[in-house]
Coordinates of C-alpha atoms and ligand atoms in Angstrom, one line a residue:
X406 CA 14.3 11.4 -19.6
X407 CA 15.0 8.4 -17.5
X408 CA 12.6 6.8 -15.0
X409 CA 14.7 7.9 -12.1
X410 CA 14.7 11.5 -13.5
X411 CA 10.9 11.3 -13.8
X412 CA 10.6 10.2 -10.1
X413 CA 12.9 13.0 -9.1
X414 CA 10.9 15.6 -11.0
X415 CA 7.6 14.5 -9.5
X416 CA 9.1 14.6 -6.0
X417 CA 10.5 18.1 -6.6
X418 CA 7.2 19.2 -7.8
X419 CA 5.5 17.9 -4.7
X420 CA 8.0 19.3 -2.3
X421 CA 7.1 22.7 -3.7
X422 CA 3.5 22.1 -2.6
X423 CA 4.1 20.8 0.9
X424 CA 4.2 24.1 2.9
X425 CA 7.6 23.0 4.2
X426 CA 6.2 19.8 5.7
X427 CA 8.5 16.8 5.4
X428 CA 6.4 13.7 5.9
X429 CA 8.2 10.6 7.2
X430 CA 5.2 8.4 6.8
X431 CA 3.4 7.5 3.6
X432 CA 0.0 5.9 3.4
X433 CA -1.7 4.3 0.4
X434 CA -5.4 3.8 0.6
X435 CA -7.1 0.9 -1.1
X436 CA -10.6 0.4 -2.6
X437 CA -13.3 2.1 -0.5
X438 CA -10.8 3.2 2.2
X439 CA -10.4 6.8 1.1
X440 CA -11.9 8.3 4.2
X441 CA -8.7 8.3 6.1
X442 CA -7.6 11.3 4.1
X443 CA -10.3 13.3 5.7
X444 CA -8.7 12.9 9.1
X445 CA -5.7 14.9 8.1
X446 CA -5.5 18.5 9.5
X447 CA -3.9 21.4 7.8
X448 CA -4.1 19.4 4.6
X449 CA -3.1 20.1 1.0
X450 CA -4.6 18.0 -1.7
X451 CA -2.8 17.5 -5.0
X452 CA -4.6 15.6 -7.8
X453 CA -2.5 13.0 -9.4
X454 CA -3.4 14.6 -12.8
X455 CA -1.3 17.6 -11.8
X456 CA 1.8 15.7 -10.8
X457 CA 4.4 15.2 -13.6
X458 CA 4.6 11.7 -14.9
X459 CA 2.1 10.4 -12.3
X460 CA -0.2 7.5 -13.4
X461 CA -4.0 8.1 -13.2
X462 CA -6.3 5.7 -11.5
X463 CA -9.2 4.4 -13.6
X464 CA -11.0 2.3 -11.0
X465 CA -14.2 3.4 -9.3
X466 CA -13.5 3.9 -5.6
X467 CA -10.0 5.2 -6.2
X468 CA -10.1 8.9 -6.2
X469 CA -6.6 9.8 -7.4
X470 CA -5.1 12.5 -5.2
X471 CA -2.4 12.9 -2.8
X472 CA -3.2 14.6 0.5
X473 CA -0.4 15.9 2.7
X474 CA -1.0 17.1 6.3
X475 CA -0.9 16.2 9.9
X476 CA -2.3 12.8 11.0
X477 CA -2.6 12.5 14.7
X478 CA -0.3 15.6 14.8
X479 CA 2.6 14.2 12.7
X480 CA 3.3 15.0 9.0
X481 CA 2.0 12.3 6.6
X482 CA 1.5 11.9 3.0
X483 CA -1.6 10.0 2.0
X484 CA -2.3 8.5 -1.4
X485 CA -6.0 8.3 -2.0
X486 CA -6.2 5.8 -4.7
X487 CA -3.6 3.6 -6.5
X488 CA -3.1 2.2 -10.0
X489 CA -3.1 -1.6 -10.7
X490 CA -1.5 -3.8 -13.2
X491 CA -4.9 -5.0 -14.4
X492 CA -5.7 -1.5 -15.5
X493 CA -3.0 -1.9 -18.2
X494 CA -0.2 -0.1 -16.3
X495 CA 3.3 -1.5 -16.6
X496 CA 5.1 -2.7 -13.5
X497 CA 7.1 0.6 -13.6
X498 CA 4.0 2.7 -13.7
X499 CA 2.3 0.7 -10.9
X500 CA 5.2 1.4 -8.6
X501 CA 6.0 5.0 -9.7
X502 CA 4.1 6.6 -6.8
X503 CA 6.0 4.4 -4.2
X504 CA 9.3 5.6 -5.8
X505 CA 8.1 9.2 -5.4
X506 CA 7.3 8.6 -1.7
X507 CA 10.9 7.3 -1.4
X508 CA 12.3 10.4 -3.2
X509 CA 10.2 12.7 -0.8
X510 CA 12.1 11.2 2.2
X511 CA 9.4 9.0 3.6
X512 CA 10.8 6.2 5.9
X513 CA 7.8 4.1 6.6
X514 CA 4.8 3.2 4.4
X515 CA 1.4 1.9 5.4
X516 CA -0.1 0.0 2.5
X517 CA -3.8 -0.7 2.8
X518 CA -5.9 -2.9 0.5
X519 CA -9.2 -4.6 0.0
X520 CA -8.7 -8.4 0.1
X521 CA -10.7 -11.6 -0.1
X522 CA -10.5 -13.7 3.1
X523 CA -9.2 -17.2 2.5
X524 CA -8.3 -18.4 6.1
X525 CA -11.1 -19.9 8.1
X526 CA -12.7 -17.6 10.7
X527 CA -12.1 -14.4 8.8
X528 CA -15.0 -12.1 8.7
X529 CA -16.1 -9.4 6.3
X530 CA -15.2 -6.0 7.7
X531 CA -12.2 -7.3 9.6
X532 CA -8.8 -5.6 9.4
X533 CA -5.8 -7.9 9.2
X534 CA -2.1 -6.9 9.3
X535 CA 0.2 -8.5 6.8
X536 CA 2.9 -10.7 8.2
X537 CA 4.3 -11.8 4.8
X538 CA 3.2 -12.1 1.2
X539 CA 3.3 -14.5 -1.7
X540 CA 3.8 -13.0 -5.1
X541 CA 1.8 -14.7 -7.7
X542 CA 1.3 -11.8 -10.0
X543 CA 3.7 -13.4 -12.5
X544 CA 6.2 -10.4 -12.5
X545 CA 8.5 -8.4 -10.2
X546 CA 8.7 -4.6 -10.5
X547 CA 12.5 -4.8 -10.2
X548 CA 13.1 -6.8 -13.4
X549 CA 15.5 -4.7 -15.5
X550 CA 18.6 -2.8 -14.8
X551 CA 19.1 -2.1 -11.1
X552 CA 18.9 1.7 -10.3
X553 CA 21.1 2.1 -7.3
X554 CA 20.1 5.7 -6.9
X555 CA 16.7 4.5 -5.5
X556 CA 18.6 3.4 -2.4
X557 CA 17.4 6.4 -0.5
X558 CA 18.1 4.7 2.9
X559 CA 21.5 3.4 4.0
X560 CA 22.3 -0.1 2.6
X561 CA 19.4 0.0 0.1
X562 CA 19.2 0.1 -3.7
X563 CA 20.8 -3.4 -4.1
X564 CA 20.3 -5.7 -7.0
X565 CA 19.5 -8.6 -4.6
X566 CA 18.2 -8.0 -1.2
X567 CA 16.7 -9.8 1.7
X568 CA 12.9 -10.1 2.0
X569 CA 12.8 -12.1 5.2
X570 CA 11.1 -9.2 7.0
X571 CA 9.2 -7.6 4.1
X572 CA 6.7 -6.4 6.6
X573 CA 8.2 -4.6 9.6
X574 CA 7.7 -6.6 12.8
X575 CA 8.0 -3.5 14.9
X576 CA 5.5 -1.6 12.9
X577 CA 3.1 -4.6 13.1
X578 CA 3.5 -4.6 16.9
X579 CA 2.7 -0.9 17.1
X580 CA -0.4 -1.4 14.9
X581 CA -1.5 -4.2 17.2
X582 CA -1.2 -1.9 20.3
X583 CA -3.0 0.9 18.5
X584 CA -5.8 -1.4 17.5
X585 CA -6.1 -2.7 21.1
X586 CA -6.3 0.9 22.3
X587 CA -9.1 1.5 19.7
X588 CA -10.9 -1.5 21.1
X589 CA -10.4 -4.2 18.5
X590 CA -8.0 -7.1 18.0
X591 CA -5.7 -7.0 14.9
X592 CA -4.8 -10.4 13.6
X593 CA -2.1 -11.0 11.0
X594 CA -1.9 -13.1 7.9
X595 CA -0.2 -13.9 4.6
X596 CA -1.4 -11.8 1.6
X597 CA -1.2 -13.6 -1.8
X598 CA -1.2 -11.2 -4.8
X599 CA -2.7 -12.1 -8.2
X600 CA -2.9 -9.8 -11.2
X601 CA -6.7 -9.9 -11.6
X602 CA -8.9 -8.4 -12.8
X603 CA -11.0 -11.5 -12.7
X604 CA -11.6 -12.8 -9.2
X605 CA -10.3 -16.3 -8.5
X606 CA -11.9 -19.7 -9.1
X607 CA -12.7 -21.8 -6.0
X608 CA -10.0 -24.3 -7.1
X609 CA -7.5 -21.4 -7.1
X610 CA -8.5 -20.4 -3.7
X611 CA -8.2 -24.0 -2.4
X612 CA -4.7 -24.1 -3.9
X613 CA -3.8 -20.8 -2.4
X614 CA -4.9 -22.0 1.0
X615 CA -2.7 -25.0 0.7
X616 CA 0.2 -22.6 -0.1
X617 CA -0.3 -20.8 3.2
X618 CA -2.2 -17.8 2.0
X619 CA -4.6 -16.1 4.4
X620 CA -5.8 -13.2 2.1
X621 CA -5.9 -12.7 -1.7
X622 CA -5.8 -9.4 -3.5
X623 CA -4.6 -7.5 -6.6
X624 CA -2.2 -4.9 -5.2
X625 CA 0.3 -4.1 -2.5
X626 CA 3.0 -6.7 -3.2
X627 CA 4.7 -4.7 -6.0
X628 CA 4.7 -1.6 -3.7
X629 CA 6.1 -3.6 -0.9
X630 CA 8.9 -5.0 -3.1
X631 CA 9.9 -1.5 -4.3
X632 CA 9.6 0.0 -0.8
X633 CA 12.0 -2.6 0.5
X634 CA 14.4 -1.9 -2.4
X635 CA 14.5 1.7 -1.2
X636 CA 15.0 0.6 2.4
X637 CA 11.6 1.8 3.6
X638 CA 9.7 0.0 6.4
X639 CA 6.4 -1.4 5.4
X640 CA 3.2 -2.1 7.3
X641 CA 0.5 -3.9 5.3
X642 CA -3.1 -3.7 6.3
X643 CA -6.0 -5.6 4.6
X644 CA -9.6 -5.0 4.9
X645 CA -11.5 -8.3 4.4
X646 CA -14.1 -7.1 1.9
X647 CA -15.5 -10.6 1.0
X648 CA -14.9 -14.3 1.6
X649 CA -12.7 -15.6 -1.3
X650 CA -14.4 -17.5 -4.1
X651 CA -16.1 -20.7 -3.1
X652 CA -16.1 -19.8 0.6
X653 CA -19.1 -17.5 0.8
X654 CA -22.6 -17.6 -0.6
X655 CA -22.7 -14.3 -2.4
X656 CA -21.4 -13.7 -5.9
X657 CA -18.2 -11.6 -5.9
X658 CA -18.4 -8.1 -7.2
X659 CA -16.6 -4.8 -7.1
X660 CA -19.6 -3.2 -5.5
X661 CA -19.5 -5.7 -2.6
X662 CA -15.8 -5.0 -2.2
X663 CA -16.3 -1.3 -2.3
X664 CA -19.3 -1.4 0.1
X665 CA -17.4 -3.4 2.7
X666 CA -14.5 -1.0 2.5
X667 CA -16.8 1.9 3.2
X668 CA -17.9 0.1 6.4
X669 CA -14.4 -0.2 7.9
X670 CA -12.9 3.0 6.7
X671 CA -13.8 4.9 9.9
X672 CA -12.2 2.2 12.0
X673 CA -9.1 2.3 9.8
X674 CA -9.0 6.1 10.1
X675 CA -9.1 5.8 13.9
X676 CA -6.4 3.2 13.9
X677 CA -4.1 5.2 11.5
X678 CA -4.6 8.4 13.5
X679 CA -3.4 6.7 16.6
X680 CA -0.7 4.8 14.9
X681 CA 0.9 7.6 13.0
X682 CA 2.4 9.4 16.1
X683 CA 3.6 6.0 17.5
X684 CA 5.4 5.3 14.3
X685 CA 6.9 8.7 14.0
X686 CA 8.3 8.4 17.5
X687 CA 10.3 5.2 16.6
X688 CA 11.6 6.5 13.2
X689 CA 15.0 8.0 13.6
X690 CA 15.6 11.2 11.7
Ligands
LIG891 N1 -9.9 -11.6 -4.7 C1 -8.9 -10.7 -5.2 N2 -8.9 -9.5 -4.9 C2 -9.8 -9.0 -4.0 C3 -10.8 -9.8 -3.5 C4 -10.8 -11.1 -3.8 O1 -11.7 -11.9 -3.4 N3 -11.5 -8.9 -2.7 C5 -11.0 -7.8 -2.7 N4 -9.9 -7.7 -3.6

């Protein structure tokens, strides 16, 4: 069975579980940010373990299920937990869930993550929207033969495609408005992705700052690349869970990252509940 056929089979399986809902918005929840899934109404939860060909998350804080329901009244599919390259998954496995969202007919994805803050002035617990990214993972999930059939949206599925607006400006503008209505300011920044799993050295963080990075993390970028290949619009949201190596006083740990995520997840849930209907209203059917 080809990769494309596996994606199609997983999507068909899921479609059978959706109670006729056809979500146009997909959301991926990062470390410690799982609570958003609880704000869905009329929800159906499907464990990754039950979805054909779906990779299983091994990281603590990533629960591994898909929840489909209404978010702020609009159909959305939420992935509670993702798999990472550092767990030993291949680039194709890491991006399999994103392909399935594309096959399900999702048109916009909101990719959330926990990130280390590099730019001056960032505070732990702050939410930052991504304006752009820098891929320092050392690989690209599209290496290999181009599968044109992944071009679910018009003009997509190309071998070479533009990444000038990897992160949708109009989704970012909506996110900023929704945040203001929720009573906080949403800044934006450049997310630099590394493979992990070790955190960075202070010298690496100084170098990344010089390159123009605002945030550093171990996810999201492969998903963004694949989403753009399918023609989906992307909104990236980072939760600053720690100051990057050499900038703070505490030793970096997964527990710290996870705990900081837990502190912002309610704020993130409020933001996404307000944002989902706003996004749905600008997506053309
Ligand atoms: N570095 C890389 N990934 C991260 C960090 C960090 O400091 N914090 C959360 N994810």
